[in-house]
Short mmCIF file of C-alpha atoms in Angstrom, two decimals:
data_model
loop_
_atom_site.label_atom_id
_atom_site.label_comp_id
_atom_site.label_asym_id
_atom_site.label_seq_id
_atom_site.Cartn_x
_atom_site.Cartn_y
_atom_site.Cartn_z
CA MET P 258 -22.31 -50.62 76.09
CA GLU P 259 -23.60 -52.49 73.05
CA ARG P 260 -25.73 -50.37 70.78
CA THR P 261 -29.39 -51.16 70.38
CA ILE P 262 -32.67 -49.36 69.71
CA ASN P 263 -34.29 -48.35 73.00
CA LEU P 264 -38.07 -48.48 72.59
CA CYS P 265 -40.76 -47.36 75.05
CA PRO P 266 -44.24 -47.87 73.53
CA GLY P 267 -46.41 -44.78 73.81
CA ILE P 268 -43.36 -42.58 74.45
CA GLY P 269 -40.74 -43.04 71.75
CA ALA P 270 -37.33 -44.50 71.05
CA SER P 271 -33.66 -43.57 71.06
CA ALA P 272 -30.61 -44.86 69.23
CA HIS P 273 -26.97 -44.04 68.61
CA ILE P 274 -26.28 -44.02 64.86
CA ILE P 275 -22.75 -44.72 63.62
CA GLN P 276 -21.64 -44.92 59.99
CA HIS P 277 -18.17 -45.41 58.53
CA THR P 278 -18.81 -44.79 54.83
CA GLU P 279 -20.47 -41.78 53.20
CA LEU P 280 -23.52 -43.13 51.38
CA LEU P 281 -26.71 -41.92 49.76
CA PHE P 282 -29.95 -43.46 51.08
CA PRO P 283 -32.62 -42.77 48.46
CA SER P 284 -36.35 -42.36 49.15
CA VAL P 285 -36.38 -43.22 52.87
CA TYR P 286 -39.86 -43.03 54.43
CA PHE P 287 -40.39 -41.72 57.98
CA GLU P 288 -43.49 -42.84 59.88
CA GLN P 289 -42.85 -40.76 63.03
CA PRO P 290 -40.90 -37.52 63.61
CA HIS P 291 -37.18 -38.15 63.93
CA LEU P 292 -34.79 -35.82 65.80
CA TYR P 293 -31.07 -36.18 65.05
CA LEU P 294 -28.49 -34.47 67.26
CA VAL P 295 -25.39 -34.63 65.06
CA GLN P 296 -22.15 -35.40 66.92
CA GLN P 297 -19.62 -36.07 64.15
CA GLY P 298 -19.81 -35.32 60.45
CA HIS P 299 -22.95 -33.85 58.89
CA LYS P 300 -26.40 -35.01 57.80
CA ARG P 301 -27.76 -33.87 54.44
CA VAL P 302 -31.45 -34.31 53.57
CA ARG P 303 -32.99 -33.71 50.14
CA TRP P 304 -36.66 -33.76 49.15
CA GLN P 305 -38.38 -32.33 46.09
CA GLN P 306 -36.30 -29.24 45.24
CA HIS P 307 -35.09 -28.64 48.81
CA GLU P 308 -31.98 -29.48 50.82
CA VAL P 309 -31.12 -29.10 54.51
CA VAL P 310 -27.75 -29.83 56.10
CA ALA P 311 -27.06 -30.23 59.83
CA HIS P 312 -23.50 -30.19 61.16
CA ALA P 313 -22.01 -31.33 64.47
CA GLY P 314 -23.82 -29.71 67.38
CA GLU P 315 -26.98 -29.05 65.36
CA LEU P 316 -30.40 -30.69 65.53
CA LEU P 317 -32.02 -32.05 62.37
CA ILE P 318 -35.79 -32.63 62.45
CA ILE P 319 -37.66 -34.79 59.93
CA ASP P 320 -41.43 -34.77 60.33
CA GLY P 321 -43.48 -37.96 60.08
CA GLY P 322 -45.03 -38.95 56.77
CA GLN P 323 -42.06 -37.73 54.71
CA THR P 324 -40.00 -39.49 52.04
CA VAL P 325 -36.53 -38.01 51.63
CA ASP P 326 -33.01 -38.76 50.38
CA ILE P 327 -30.32 -38.82 53.07
CA ILE P 328 -26.55 -38.50 52.97
CA ASN P 329 -24.57 -38.97 56.19
CA GLY P 330 -21.27 -37.16 55.63
CA LEU P 331 -18.15 -38.24 57.52
CA SER P 332 -16.01 -36.16 59.85
CA ASP P 333 -12.28 -35.65 59.32
CA GLU P 334 -11.84 -38.78 61.45
CA GLY P 335 -13.89 -40.79 58.93
CA VAL P 336 -17.06 -41.35 60.96
CA PHE P 337 -20.61 -40.07 61.13
CA SER P 338 -22.42 -40.29 64.47
CA CYS P 339 -25.54 -38.82 66.00
CA GLN P 340 -28.07 -39.38 68.75
CA LEU P 341 -31.60 -40.11 67.52
CA LEU P 342 -34.92 -39.57 69.28
CA ILE P 343 -38.17 -40.80 67.74
CA CYS P 344 -41.37 -39.26 69.13
CA ASP P 345 -44.50 -41.34 69.56
CA PRO P 346 -47.53 -39.47 68.14
CA GLN P 347 -49.52 -40.29 71.27
CA LEU P 348 -47.62 -37.46 73.00
CA PHE P 349 -48.37 -34.76 70.47
CA HIS P 350 -51.61 -33.47 72.00
CA VAL P 351 -49.75 -32.74 75.26
CA GLN P 352 -47.35 -30.28 73.67
CA HIS P 353 -50.08 -27.62 73.40
CA THR P 354 -51.28 -25.61 76.39
CA PRO P 355 -55.04 -25.45 77.07
CA ASP P 356 -55.31 -21.72 76.25
CA GLU P 357 -54.00 -22.19 72.72
CA ASN P 358 -56.94 -21.90 70.36
CA ALA P 359 -55.01 -21.54 67.15
CA PRO P 360 -53.78 -24.69 65.40
CA PRO P 361 -50.04 -25.45 65.56
CA ALA P 362 -47.95 -23.48 63.10
CA PRO P 363 -46.77 -25.75 60.28
CA PHE P 364 -43.08 -26.14 59.56
CA ASP P 365 -41.15 -27.49 56.62
CA ALA P 366 -40.93 -31.26 56.28
CA VAL P 367 -37.26 -31.03 57.30
CA LEU P 368 -35.36 -28.33 59.17
CA ALA P 369 -32.16 -27.83 61.12
CA LEU P 370 -31.85 -25.97 64.42
CA ARG P 371 -28.53 -24.25 64.93
CA ASN P 372 -26.97 -22.49 67.95
CA LEU P 373 -28.85 -24.78 70.29
CA PRO P 374 -29.24 -23.67 73.92
CA CYS P 375 -27.09 -25.74 76.25
CA ALA P 376 -30.20 -26.61 78.25
CA LEU P 377 -31.88 -28.12 75.17
CA MET P 378 -28.82 -30.23 74.39
CA HIS P 379 -28.76 -31.38 78.01
CA SER P 380 -32.45 -32.32 77.82
CA PHE P 381 -31.80 -34.27 74.63
CA GLU P 382 -28.93 -36.19 76.21
CA THR P 383 -30.81 -36.99 79.43
CA THR P 384 -33.87 -38.13 77.46
CA SER P 385 -31.68 -40.43 75.39
CA LEU P 386 -30.10 -41.75 78.58
CA ALA P 387 -33.50 -42.38 80.22
CA LEU P 388 -34.63 -44.39 77.20
CA ALA P 389 -31.35 -46.34 77.12
CA LEU P 390 -31.66 -47.13 80.85
CA LYS P 391 -35.43 -47.63 80.77
CA GLN P 392 -35.19 -50.51 83.26
CA ARG P 393 -34.01 -48.04 85.91
CA PHE P 394 -36.49 -45.23 85.16
CA PRO P 395 -40.24 -45.23 85.90
CA PRO P 396 -42.15 -44.91 82.59
CA ILE P 397 -43.78 -41.68 83.76
CA ILE P 398 -40.33 -40.09 84.15
CA ILE P 399 -39.28 -41.16 80.66
CA ARG P 400 -42.55 -39.79 79.31
CA HIS P 401 -41.95 -36.44 80.97
CA LYS P 402 -38.43 -36.34 79.58
CA MET P 403 -39.76 -36.80 76.03
CA LEU P 404 -42.45 -34.18 76.64
CA GLU P 405 -39.68 -31.83 77.75
CA ILE P 406 -38.12 -32.18 74.29
CA LEU P 407 -41.46 -31.39 72.62
CA LEU P 408 -41.87 -28.33 74.83
CA TRP P 409 -38.37 -27.17 73.92
CA LEU P 410 -39.26 -27.45 70.25
CA LYS P 411 -42.40 -25.43 70.94
CA GLN P 412 -40.07 -22.57 71.92
CA PHE P 413 -38.90 -22.61 68.31
CA ASN P 414 -42.53 -22.68 67.04
CA ILE P 415 -42.19 -26.33 66.09
CA SER P 416 -45.19 -28.53 66.84
CA PHE P 417 -46.05 -31.98 65.54
CA ILE P 418 -49.53 -33.06 64.56
CA HIS P 419 -50.77 -36.64 64.73
CA ASN P 420 -52.09 -37.09 61.22
CA GLU P 421 -53.92 -40.24 60.27
CA ALA P 422 -52.52 -42.16 57.32
CA ARG P 423 -53.38 -40.12 54.24
CA ASP P 424 -53.73 -43.09 51.92
CA LEU P 425 -53.93 -46.87 51.92
CA THR P 426 -50.24 -47.20 51.07
CA GLN P 427 -49.30 -45.56 54.38
CA ARG P 428 -51.77 -47.72 56.31
CA VAL P 429 -50.38 -50.89 54.73
CA ARG P 430 -46.80 -49.79 55.35
CA ARG P 431 -47.64 -49.16 59.01
CA CYS P 432 -49.19 -52.62 59.25
CA LEU P 433 -46.21 -54.37 57.67
CA ALA P 434 -43.71 -52.51 59.86
CA THR P 435 -45.16 -54.01 63.04
CA ASP P 436 -43.51 -57.33 62.12
CA PRO P 437 -41.16 -57.25 59.09
CA HIS P 438 -40.24 -60.91 59.67
CA ASN P 439 -43.81 -62.03 59.12
CA ILE P 440 -44.88 -63.41 55.74
CA TRP P 441 -47.66 -60.94 55.06
CA THR P 442 -50.14 -62.29 52.56
CA ALA P 443 -52.74 -60.01 50.99
CA ALA P 444 -55.37 -61.85 53.02
CA LYS P 445 -53.55 -61.12 56.32
CA VAL P 446 -53.07 -57.45 55.52
CA ALA P 447 -56.68 -57.07 54.37
CA GLU P 448 -57.93 -58.68 57.59
CA SER P 449 -55.74 -56.35 59.69
CA LEU P 450 -57.20 -53.34 57.88
CA SER P 451 -60.80 -54.64 58.02
CA MET P 452 -61.31 -54.88 54.28
CA SER P 453 -61.53 -57.58 51.65
CA GLU P 454 -58.48 -58.77 49.75
CA VAL P 455 -60.09 -57.67 46.47
CA VAL P 456 -60.64 -54.12 47.76
CA LEU P 457 -57.08 -54.00 49.15
CA ARG P 458 -55.52 -54.95 45.83
CA ARG P 459 -57.75 -52.62 43.84
CA LYS P 460 -57.07 -49.59 46.04
CA LEU P 461 -53.32 -50.23 46.10
CA SER P 462 -53.38 -50.51 42.32
CA LEU P 463 -55.11 -47.12 42.13
CA GLU P 464 -52.23 -45.70 44.20
CA ASN P 465 -49.70 -47.34 41.83
CA THR P 466 -48.48 -49.58 44.64
CA ALA P 467 -47.99 -53.34 44.87
CA LEU P 468 -48.09 -55.17 48.21
CA ARG P 469 -44.95 -57.16 47.41
CA ASN P 470 -42.96 -53.99 46.67
CA LEU P 471 -44.19 -52.37 49.88
CA MET P 472 -43.15 -55.42 51.90
CA ILE P 473 -39.66 -55.37 50.41
CA ASP P 474 -39.26 -51.64 51.08
CA VAL P 475 -40.45 -51.96 54.68
CA ARG P 476 -38.03 -54.83 55.28
CA MET P 477 -35.08 -53.02 53.73
CA SER P 478 -35.87 -49.80 55.62
CA SER P 479 -36.00 -51.77 58.87
CA ALA P 480 -32.69 -53.42 58.01
CA LEU P 481 -31.13 -50.02 57.28
CA THR P 482 -32.17 -48.76 60.72
CA LEU P 483 -30.69 -51.83 62.41
CA LEU P 484 -27.43 -51.60 60.47
CA GLN P 485 -26.95 -47.99 61.54
CA SER P 486 -28.24 -48.17 65.11
CA THR P 487 -27.28 -51.57 66.52
CA ASP P 488 -24.31 -53.90 66.80
CA TRP P 489 -26.30 -56.89 65.55
CA PRO P 490 -24.44 -59.11 63.07
CA ILE P 491 -25.77 -58.85 59.54
CA SER P 492 -26.94 -62.47 59.63
CA ALA P 493 -29.25 -61.65 62.57
CA ILE P 494 -30.57 -58.52 60.85
CA SER P 495 -31.25 -60.61 57.75
CA GLN P 496 -33.33 -63.06 59.78
CA HIS P 497 -35.12 -60.29 61.67
CA VAL P 498 -36.48 -58.83 58.43
CA GLY P 499 -37.55 -62.20 57.04
CA TYR P 500 -34.56 -63.53 55.09
CA GLU P 501 -33.08 -66.86 56.11
CA SER P 502 -30.36 -66.44 53.47
CA SER P 503 -27.88 -63.64 54.21
CA SER P 504 -26.77 -63.60 50.59
CA ARG P 505 -30.33 -63.20 49.39
CA PHE P 506 -30.83 -60.40 51.90
CA ALA P 507 -27.61 -58.65 50.77
CA GLU P 508 -28.72 -58.92 47.15
CA ARG P 509 -32.11 -57.39 47.93
CA PHE P 510 -30.55 -54.66 50.07
CA ARG P 511 -28.08 -53.74 47.33
CA LYS P 512 -30.89 -53.56 44.79
CA ARG P 513 -32.87 -51.21 47.05
CA PHE P 514 -30.09 -48.85 48.18
CA GLY P 515 -27.29 -49.36 45.66
CA PHE P 516 -24.64 -50.76 48.04
CA ALA P 517 -24.04 -53.80 50.25
CA PRO P 518 -25.11 -53.90 53.93
CA THR P 519 -21.45 -54.12 54.95
CA ALA P 520 -20.77 -50.69 53.40
CA ILE P 521 -22.57 -48.94 56.27
CA ARG P 522 -20.31 -50.34 58.97
CA GLY P 523 -17.00 -50.40 57.16
CA HIS P 524 -14.56 -52.44 59.22
CA GLN P 525 -16.45 -51.97 62.49
CA ARG P 526 -16.38 -54.97 64.82
CA ILE P 527 -19.86 -56.37 65.49
CA MET P 528 -21.45 -58.56 68.15
CA GLU P 529 -21.42 -62.30 68.22
CA PRO P 530 -24.65 -63.98 67.00
CA GLY P 531 -25.60 -65.20 70.49
CA ALA P 532 -26.11 -61.66 71.78
CA ILE P 533 -29.23 -60.92 69.72
CA GLN P 534 -32.61 -60.20 71.25
CA PRO P 535 -35.14 -59.61 68.44
CA TYR P 536 -37.99 -57.19 69.03
CA ARG P 537 -40.41 -55.02 67.10
CA LEU P 538 -39.15 -51.63 66.01
CA SER P 539 -42.42 -49.94 65.09
CA LEU P 540 -43.88 -47.40 67.52
CA MET P 541 -47.29 -47.74 65.96
CA GLU P 542 -49.78 -50.54 66.51
CA VAL P 543 -51.80 -52.03 63.68
CA PRO P 544 -55.06 -50.05 63.25
CA GLU P 545 -58.18 -51.74 64.58
#
């Protein structure tokens, strides 16, 4: 089966990540919570003065709204692989039972669960399968499978909270991520966020952010996800994130991450160009 990102709006997404070279991905931003069930190698996450490492058979959790450095370490066979589940925030209110009056207990931005119950691993695998075969599953079944994962995490006192974007930079990033191929002008972004272009630029400046830099980072982050989680040829990924020139894309990618796009896949064979079906990767819609 050819790898792709399996997206169900309002529920979440799944992917199978494969990497053939150990690389450092600096300052990667996460919009939604990501759950990584490591299969081969290990996943190392660093943020501020902290570090968490998850090995094969362990579950790594990165909460939404975090910016972290990531290193995917290779196994003895020279490969890193993991199953990824991304949770849509629309499900978060369902993970709490009606008699719970206290707010959810906070947890660190990143944590690893070890010695996982076999039943939790089975739930993770069947949820991934339901998302991958979404054409054969009623959406309500897929939704319940994802809720099952959230309820399992609740057993470990882990609950997610749907926080609104804390600043304009996050709101703009969310807007741009809905369509990284689009040429987002300041006027378009301002209209999407119901503000004037002058106010948009001024507020971004106060947050030490430039729209152009945000657009580049969103595009490169989207490309990184596609390189790890799909079998798309690099030329198709380049076009999907708004670059008609593959060489220009590779140059921009190298400047952002410090290595070429081909470094992620090593000598892995990829799909032919005709097999591509572009789609949006974001689980969030543009705010009204």
